[in-house]
Coordinates of C-alpha atoms and ligand atoms in Angstrom, one line a residue:
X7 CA 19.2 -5.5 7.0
X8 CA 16.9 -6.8 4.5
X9 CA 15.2 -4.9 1.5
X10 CA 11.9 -5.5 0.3
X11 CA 11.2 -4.1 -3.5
X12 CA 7.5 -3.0 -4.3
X13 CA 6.5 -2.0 -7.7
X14 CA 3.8 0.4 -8.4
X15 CA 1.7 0.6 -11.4
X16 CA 2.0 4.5 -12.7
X17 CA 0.3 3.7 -16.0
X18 CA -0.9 0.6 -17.7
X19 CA 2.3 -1.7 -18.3
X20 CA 4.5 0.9 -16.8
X21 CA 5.9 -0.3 -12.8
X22 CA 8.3 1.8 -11.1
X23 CA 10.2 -0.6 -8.5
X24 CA 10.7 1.0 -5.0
X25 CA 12.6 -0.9 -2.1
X26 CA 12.2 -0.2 1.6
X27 CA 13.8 -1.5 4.7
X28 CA 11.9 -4.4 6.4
X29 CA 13.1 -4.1 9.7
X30 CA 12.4 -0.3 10.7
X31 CA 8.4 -1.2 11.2
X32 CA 7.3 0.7 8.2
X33 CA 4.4 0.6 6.2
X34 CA 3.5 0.5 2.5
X35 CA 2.0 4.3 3.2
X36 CA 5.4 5.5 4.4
X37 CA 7.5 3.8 2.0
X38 CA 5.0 5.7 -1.3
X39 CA 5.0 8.8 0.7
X40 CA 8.8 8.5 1.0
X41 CA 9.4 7.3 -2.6
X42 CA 7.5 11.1 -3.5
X43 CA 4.0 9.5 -4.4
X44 CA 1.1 12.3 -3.5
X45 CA -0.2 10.2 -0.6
X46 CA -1.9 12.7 1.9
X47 CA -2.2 10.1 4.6
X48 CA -3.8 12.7 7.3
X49 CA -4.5 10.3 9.6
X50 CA -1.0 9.2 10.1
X51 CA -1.6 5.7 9.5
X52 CA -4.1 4.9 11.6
X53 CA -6.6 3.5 9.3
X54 CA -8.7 6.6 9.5
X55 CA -8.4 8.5 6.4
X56 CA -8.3 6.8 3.5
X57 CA -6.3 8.6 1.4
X58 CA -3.1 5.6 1.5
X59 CA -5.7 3.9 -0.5
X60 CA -4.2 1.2 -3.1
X61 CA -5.3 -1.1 -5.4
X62 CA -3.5 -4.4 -4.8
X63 CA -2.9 -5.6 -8.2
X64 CA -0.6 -9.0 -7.9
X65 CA 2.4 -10.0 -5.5
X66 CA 2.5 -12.1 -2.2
X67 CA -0.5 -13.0 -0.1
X68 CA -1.8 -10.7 2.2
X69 CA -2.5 -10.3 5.7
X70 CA -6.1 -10.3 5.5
X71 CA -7.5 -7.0 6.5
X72 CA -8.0 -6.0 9.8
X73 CA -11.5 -4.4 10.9
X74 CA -10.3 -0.8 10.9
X75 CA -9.4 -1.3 7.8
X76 CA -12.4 -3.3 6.3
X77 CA -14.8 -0.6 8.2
X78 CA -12.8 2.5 6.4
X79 CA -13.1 0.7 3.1
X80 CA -16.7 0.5 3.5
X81 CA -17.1 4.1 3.4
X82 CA -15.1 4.8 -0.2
X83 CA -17.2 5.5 -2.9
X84 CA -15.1 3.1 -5.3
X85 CA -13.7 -0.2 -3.6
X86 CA -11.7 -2.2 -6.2
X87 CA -11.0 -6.1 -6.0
X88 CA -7.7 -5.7 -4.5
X89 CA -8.6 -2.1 -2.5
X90 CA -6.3 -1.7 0.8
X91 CA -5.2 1.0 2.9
X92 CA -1.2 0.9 2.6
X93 CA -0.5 2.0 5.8
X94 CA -2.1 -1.3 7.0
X95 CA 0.2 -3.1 4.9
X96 CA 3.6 -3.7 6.9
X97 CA 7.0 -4.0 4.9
X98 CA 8.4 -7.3 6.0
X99 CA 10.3 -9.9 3.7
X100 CA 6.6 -11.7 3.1
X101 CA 5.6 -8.2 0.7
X102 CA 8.7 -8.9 -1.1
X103 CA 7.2 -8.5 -5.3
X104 CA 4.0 -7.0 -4.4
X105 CA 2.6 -4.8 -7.3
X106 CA 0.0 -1.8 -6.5
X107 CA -1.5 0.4 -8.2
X108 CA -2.5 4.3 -6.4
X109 CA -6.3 4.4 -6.3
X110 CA -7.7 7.5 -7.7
X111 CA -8.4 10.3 -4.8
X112 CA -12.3 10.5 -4.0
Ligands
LIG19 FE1 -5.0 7.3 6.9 FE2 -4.0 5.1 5.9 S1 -3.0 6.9 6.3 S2 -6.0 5.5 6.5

């Protein structure tokens, strides 16, 4: 079994690592959620809510978004440069070093 470590942004400079299992089909969403970050996620991860919102900051190349995805972005009021829903983003050894960043809620 193979880790893969993410590191999130909590304040300017300031990057907590977190490390999840790549081969249990998770997703960024449910690693944050399970690493105690205040991620509602109502939808369950179906690219329907919003609320796994991040901010992509540095790390790996992405998957590119998927139109779920790019059609639920559309509708925040704030879309940042690197804006993604995390539960779109699967853990697998390619996420290895990515660094995000919790969009504000709203
Ligand atoms: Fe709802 Fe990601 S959990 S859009």
């Amino acid at each position: 079994m193979s880790d893969v470590r993410i590191y999130v942004e909590e304040a300017p400079g300031q990057r907590r690592e977190i490390e999840g299992p790549t081969d249990m089909g998770l997703n960024l969403m449910e690693l944050l959620k399970a690493s105690g970050y205040p991620i509602q996620a109502t939808c369950g991860g179906m690219a329907l809510c919003a609320t796994c919102h991040v901010e992509v900051l540095a790390g790996p190349l992405l998957p590119e978004p998927g139109d779920d995805e790019l059609d639920m972005l559309e509708t925040l009021p704030a879309v940042l440069e690197g804006s993604r829903l995390s539960c779109q983003i699967r853990l697998t050894p390619h996420t290895d070093g990515l660094v995000v960043r919790l969009a504000p809620v709203g």
